[in-house]
Amino acid sequence: MDRTRRDTPLPRPRGPRYGIDAPAFPAATAAAGLACCLAAVRRAPLRPARAALAAAGAALLAHSGVYLHTTLRGKLRLWARELDRAGLAGDEDLLDLGCGRGMVLIEAARRLPSGRAVGVDLWTADQSGNTRAAALANAAAAGVGDRVQVRTGDMRALPFPDASFDVVTSALAIHNIPSPRDRYRALDEALRVLRPGGRLLIADLRPMARRYAAHLGRGELRDLGPAYWYGGPYLAVTLLEAVKDG
Ligand SMILES: C[S@@+](CC[C@H](N)C(=O)[O-])C[C@H]1O[C@@H](n2cnc3c(N)ncnc32)[C@H](O)[C@@H]1O
């Protein structure tokens, strides 16, 4: 036996990568936090000023850490839980509004062995590297490319006929629409493309989710907890679950 030969490890297959939501935001808070900490160490002449700068720096760095945990891990875990909880039969047609790189879309597709998961997005700069190609590559890397479709489209005017989906999901996407009237139009579109008895699952910042429920006049709201805080409890995410009348 050749004792000098070493087994070459096989390259690990690359799993999906979902990027960072609104990356400028955690970058800015981390940079401000570091600047405060450096100023506390190097410049502040008085002890109270140093303490205040150090506290502000630590708070800003903690904010970035919580944000990154949410966008890289927490939201995946929570969507996996919520999709399990939805009790999908496995043959549904599901539409994800503002799918980005496909986090919800792919978690849903894993639970739809004989169904279909369709994502729509306009690819605005609200998530690092969000492109149609990235979403499709992630679906292929997750082994669900055969049941995932990704369309370029605006959720305010969905390119689908009435009553064509059993489930419509959306994660942190509707609040990106600047005007309340257009956000409500996106919700009306979501209801339009749902089949009677179909289900809406929309996660968004807490005050937004409350307004969506008021606009739709239906639905149950559930806070998703610290694993879905974009930095702190003031940017917490709430899930709205609603059923279209049968
Ligand atoms: C913060 S990202 C969230 C992506 C994904 N849902 C997730 O949680 O990983 C928001 C996404 O909404 C998309 N978006 C914003 N406005 C949209 C619109 N009017 N129609 C479709 N997609 C939109 C953006 O391009 C972006 O990919």
Coordinates of C-alpha atoms and ligand atoms in Angstrom, one line a residue, residues 18-22 67 71 75-76 79 96-105 120-128 130-131 151-158 169-178 182 186 203 228 230, ligand 1:
Y18 CA -29.7 33.6 0.2
G19 CA -27.6 36.8 0.5
I20 CA -28.3 39.7 2.9
D21 CA -31.4 41.7 3.0
A22 CA -30.9 45.5 2.5
Y67 CA -29.6 41.7 11.9
T71 CA -31.0 37.5 7.5
K75 CA -35.6 33.8 8.8
L76 CA -34.8 30.4 7.3
W79 CA -40.1 30.0 7.5
D96 CA -44.0 33.7 -3.6
L97 CA -44.2 37.5 -4.0
G98 CA -40.7 39.2 -4.0
C99 CA -38.9 35.9 -3.9
G100 CA -35.4 37.4 -4.1
R101 CA -32.8 34.6 -4.1
G102 CA -35.5 32.1 -3.2
M103 CA -35.4 31.4 0.5
V104 CA -39.2 30.9 1.0
L105 CA -39.7 29.6 -2.5
V120 CA -42.0 36.7 -8.9
D121 CA -39.6 39.6 -8.3
L122 CA -38.5 42.9 -9.8
W123 CA -34.9 42.5 -8.7
T124 CA -34.6 45.8 -6.9
A125 CA -31.4 46.4 -4.8
D126 CA -33.1 45.2 -1.6
Q127 CA -31.1 42.0 -1.2
S128 CA -27.5 41.3 -2.1
N130 CA -30.9 39.0 -6.0
T131 CA -31.3 37.9 -9.6
R151 CA -40.7 35.1 -13.2
T152 CA -39.7 38.7 -13.5
G153 CA -42.9 40.6 -12.5
D154 CA -44.4 43.3 -10.3
M155 CA -46.5 42.1 -7.5
R156 CA -48.8 45.1 -8.0
A157 CA -49.9 43.6 -11.4
L158 CA -49.3 39.8 -11.2
T169 CA -46.4 33.7 0.5
S170 CA -44.3 36.8 0.8
A171 CA -41.4 37.6 3.1
L172 CA -40.2 41.2 3.8
A173 CA -41.1 42.3 0.3
I174 CA -44.4 44.2 0.2
H175 CA -43.1 47.0 2.5
N176 CA -40.6 47.8 -0.3
I177 CA -43.5 49.3 -2.3
P178 CA -43.3 53.0 -1.6
D182 CA -49.8 50.3 -4.1
A186 CA -50.3 44.0 -4.2
A203 CA -44.3 38.1 6.9
Y228 CA -36.7 37.6 12.9
Y230 CA -33.8 43.2 11.8
Ligands
LIG1 C1 -35.7 42.0 1.3 S1 -35.9 41.1 -0.2 C2 -36.7 39.6 0.4 C3 -36.5 38.5 -0.5 C4 -37.0 37.2 0.0 N1 -38.5 37.2 0.1 C5 -36.4 36.8 1.3 O1 -37.0 36.9 2.4 O2 -35.3 36.3 1.3 C6 -37.3 41.9 -1.0 C7 -37.5 41.5 -2.4 O3 -38.7 42.1 -2.9 C8 -38.5 42.5 -4.3 N2 -39.5 43.5 -4.7 C9 -39.6 44.8 -4.3 N3 -40.6 45.4 -4.8 C10 -41.2 44.5 -5.7 C11 -42.4 44.5 -6.5 N4 -43.1 45.6 -6.7 N5 -42.7 43.3 -7.2 C12 -42.0 42.2 -7.0 N6 -40.9 42.1 -6.2 C13 -40.5 43.2 -5.6 C14 -37.1 43.0 -4.3 O4 -36.5 42.9 -5.6 C15 -36.4 42.0 -3.3 O5 -35.9 40.8 -4.0

